[in-house]
PDB file of C-alpha atoms in Angstrom:
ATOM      1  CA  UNK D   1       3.288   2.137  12.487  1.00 88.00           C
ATOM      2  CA  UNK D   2       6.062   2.401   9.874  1.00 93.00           C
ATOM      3  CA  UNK D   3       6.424   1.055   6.324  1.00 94.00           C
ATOM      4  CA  UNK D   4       8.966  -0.959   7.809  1.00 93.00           C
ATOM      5  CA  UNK D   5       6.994  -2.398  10.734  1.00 94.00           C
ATOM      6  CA  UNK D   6       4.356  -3.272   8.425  1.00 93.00           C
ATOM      7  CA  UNK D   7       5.781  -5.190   6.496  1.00 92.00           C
ATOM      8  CA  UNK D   8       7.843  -7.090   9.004  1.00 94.00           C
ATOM      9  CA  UNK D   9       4.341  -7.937  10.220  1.00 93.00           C
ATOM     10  CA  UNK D  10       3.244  -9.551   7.239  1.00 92.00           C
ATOM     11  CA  UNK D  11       6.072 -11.543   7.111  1.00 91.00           C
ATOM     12  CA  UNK D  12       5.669 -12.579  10.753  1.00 92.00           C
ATOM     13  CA  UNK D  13       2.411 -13.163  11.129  1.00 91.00           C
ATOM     14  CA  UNK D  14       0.889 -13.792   7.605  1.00 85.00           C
ATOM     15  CA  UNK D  15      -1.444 -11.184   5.400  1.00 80.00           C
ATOM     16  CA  UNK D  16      -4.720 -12.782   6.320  1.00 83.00           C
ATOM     17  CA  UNK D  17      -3.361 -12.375  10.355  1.00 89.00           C
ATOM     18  CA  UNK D  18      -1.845  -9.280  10.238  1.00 86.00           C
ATOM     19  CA  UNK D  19      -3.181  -5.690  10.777  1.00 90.00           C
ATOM     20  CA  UNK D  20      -5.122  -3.449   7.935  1.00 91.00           C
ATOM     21  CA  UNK D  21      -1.652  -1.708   7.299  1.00 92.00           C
ATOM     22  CA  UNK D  22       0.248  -5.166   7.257  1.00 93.00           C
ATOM     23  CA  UNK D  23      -2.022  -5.661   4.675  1.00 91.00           C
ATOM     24  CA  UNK D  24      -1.646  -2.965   2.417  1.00 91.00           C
ATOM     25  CA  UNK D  25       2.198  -2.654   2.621  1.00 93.00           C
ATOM     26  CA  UNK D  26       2.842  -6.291   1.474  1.00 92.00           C
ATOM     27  CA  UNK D  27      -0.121  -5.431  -1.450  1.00 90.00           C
ATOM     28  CA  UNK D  28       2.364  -2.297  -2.155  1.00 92.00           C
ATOM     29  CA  UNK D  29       5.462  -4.598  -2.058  1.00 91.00           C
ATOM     30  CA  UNK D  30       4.400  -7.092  -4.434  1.00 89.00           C
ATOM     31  CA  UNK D  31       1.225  -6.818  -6.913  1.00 89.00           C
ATOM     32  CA  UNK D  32       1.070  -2.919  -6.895  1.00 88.00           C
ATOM     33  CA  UNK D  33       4.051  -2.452  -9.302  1.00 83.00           C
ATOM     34  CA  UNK D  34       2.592  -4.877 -11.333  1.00 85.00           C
ATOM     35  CA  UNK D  35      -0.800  -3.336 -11.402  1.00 85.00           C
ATOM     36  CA  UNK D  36       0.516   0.264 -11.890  1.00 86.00           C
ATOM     37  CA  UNK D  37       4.246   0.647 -13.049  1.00 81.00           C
ATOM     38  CA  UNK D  38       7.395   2.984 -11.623  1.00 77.00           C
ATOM     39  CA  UNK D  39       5.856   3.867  -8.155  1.00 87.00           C
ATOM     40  CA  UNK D  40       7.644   4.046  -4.687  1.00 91.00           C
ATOM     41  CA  UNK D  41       5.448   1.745  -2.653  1.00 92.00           C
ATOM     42  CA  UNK D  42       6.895   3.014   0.447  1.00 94.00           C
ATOM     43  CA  UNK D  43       5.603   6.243  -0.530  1.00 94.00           C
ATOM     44  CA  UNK D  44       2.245   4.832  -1.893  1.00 94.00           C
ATOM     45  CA  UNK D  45       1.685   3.318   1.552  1.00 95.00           C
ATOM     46  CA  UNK D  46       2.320   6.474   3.311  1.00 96.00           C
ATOM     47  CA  UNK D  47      -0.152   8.453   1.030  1.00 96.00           C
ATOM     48  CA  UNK D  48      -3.264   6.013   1.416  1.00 96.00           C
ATOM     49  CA  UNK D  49      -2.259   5.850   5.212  1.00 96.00           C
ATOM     50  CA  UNK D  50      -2.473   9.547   5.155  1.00 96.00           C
ATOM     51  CA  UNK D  51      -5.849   9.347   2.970  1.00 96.00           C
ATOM     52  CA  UNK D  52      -7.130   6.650   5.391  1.00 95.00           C
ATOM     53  CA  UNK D  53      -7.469   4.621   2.205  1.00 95.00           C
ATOM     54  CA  UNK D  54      -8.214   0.903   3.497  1.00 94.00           C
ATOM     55  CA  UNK D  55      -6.325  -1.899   1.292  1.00 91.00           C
ATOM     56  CA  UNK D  56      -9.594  -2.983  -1.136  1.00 93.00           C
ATOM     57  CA  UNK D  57     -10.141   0.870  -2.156  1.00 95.00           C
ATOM     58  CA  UNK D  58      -6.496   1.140  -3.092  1.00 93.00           C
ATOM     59  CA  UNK D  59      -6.670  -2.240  -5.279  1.00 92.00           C
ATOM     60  CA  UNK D  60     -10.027  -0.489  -6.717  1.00 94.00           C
ATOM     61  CA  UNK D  61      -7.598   2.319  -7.336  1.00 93.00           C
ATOM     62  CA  UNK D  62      -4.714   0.954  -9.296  1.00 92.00           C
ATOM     63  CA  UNK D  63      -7.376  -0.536 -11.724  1.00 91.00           C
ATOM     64  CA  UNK D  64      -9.093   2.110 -12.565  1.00 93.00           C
ATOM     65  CA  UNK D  65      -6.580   5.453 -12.000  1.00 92.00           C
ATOM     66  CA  UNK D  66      -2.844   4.843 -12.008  1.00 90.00           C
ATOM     67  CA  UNK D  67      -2.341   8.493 -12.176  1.00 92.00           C
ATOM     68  CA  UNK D  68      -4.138   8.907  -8.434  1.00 93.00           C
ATOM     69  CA  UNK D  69      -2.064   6.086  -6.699  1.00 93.00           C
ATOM     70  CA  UNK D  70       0.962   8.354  -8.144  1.00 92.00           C
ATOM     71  CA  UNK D  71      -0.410  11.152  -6.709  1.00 94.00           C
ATOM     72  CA  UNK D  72      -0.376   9.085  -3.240  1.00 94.00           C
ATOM     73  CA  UNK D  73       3.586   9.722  -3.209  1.00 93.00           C
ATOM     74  CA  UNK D  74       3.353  13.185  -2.399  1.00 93.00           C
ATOM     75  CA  UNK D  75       0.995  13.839   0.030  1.00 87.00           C
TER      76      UNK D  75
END
């Protein structure tokens, strides 16, 4: 599943319907440049999809290391 797709399926069917990454991309649309500053969430997404973070250890992440969900772009 894409970024893309993701998201489109949080909009369609609602973040407490949609999948685990529906989930996490509207989390790194909205609140995660809040939480941690000038990050890509596309890229974000991609690099705790890659991790095989799930959506409650990247929150845990942006409060306590802003530098690691940076490092999530480039993986």
């Amino acid at each position: 599943m894409s970024y893309e797709q993701a998201l489109a399926e949080a909009e369609q069917r609602g973040v407490s319907k949609g999948s685990a990454p529906a989930l996490m991309a509207a989390f790194c649309d909205g609140p995660l440049q809040t939480l941690v500053g000038a990050v890509a969430p596309q890229l974000v997404w991609e690099g705790a999809q890659k991790k095989g973070l799930t959506s409650k250890e990247l929150l845990h992440l942006c409060r306590a290391d802003a530098i690691a969900v940076s490092a999530l772009m480039w993986l």
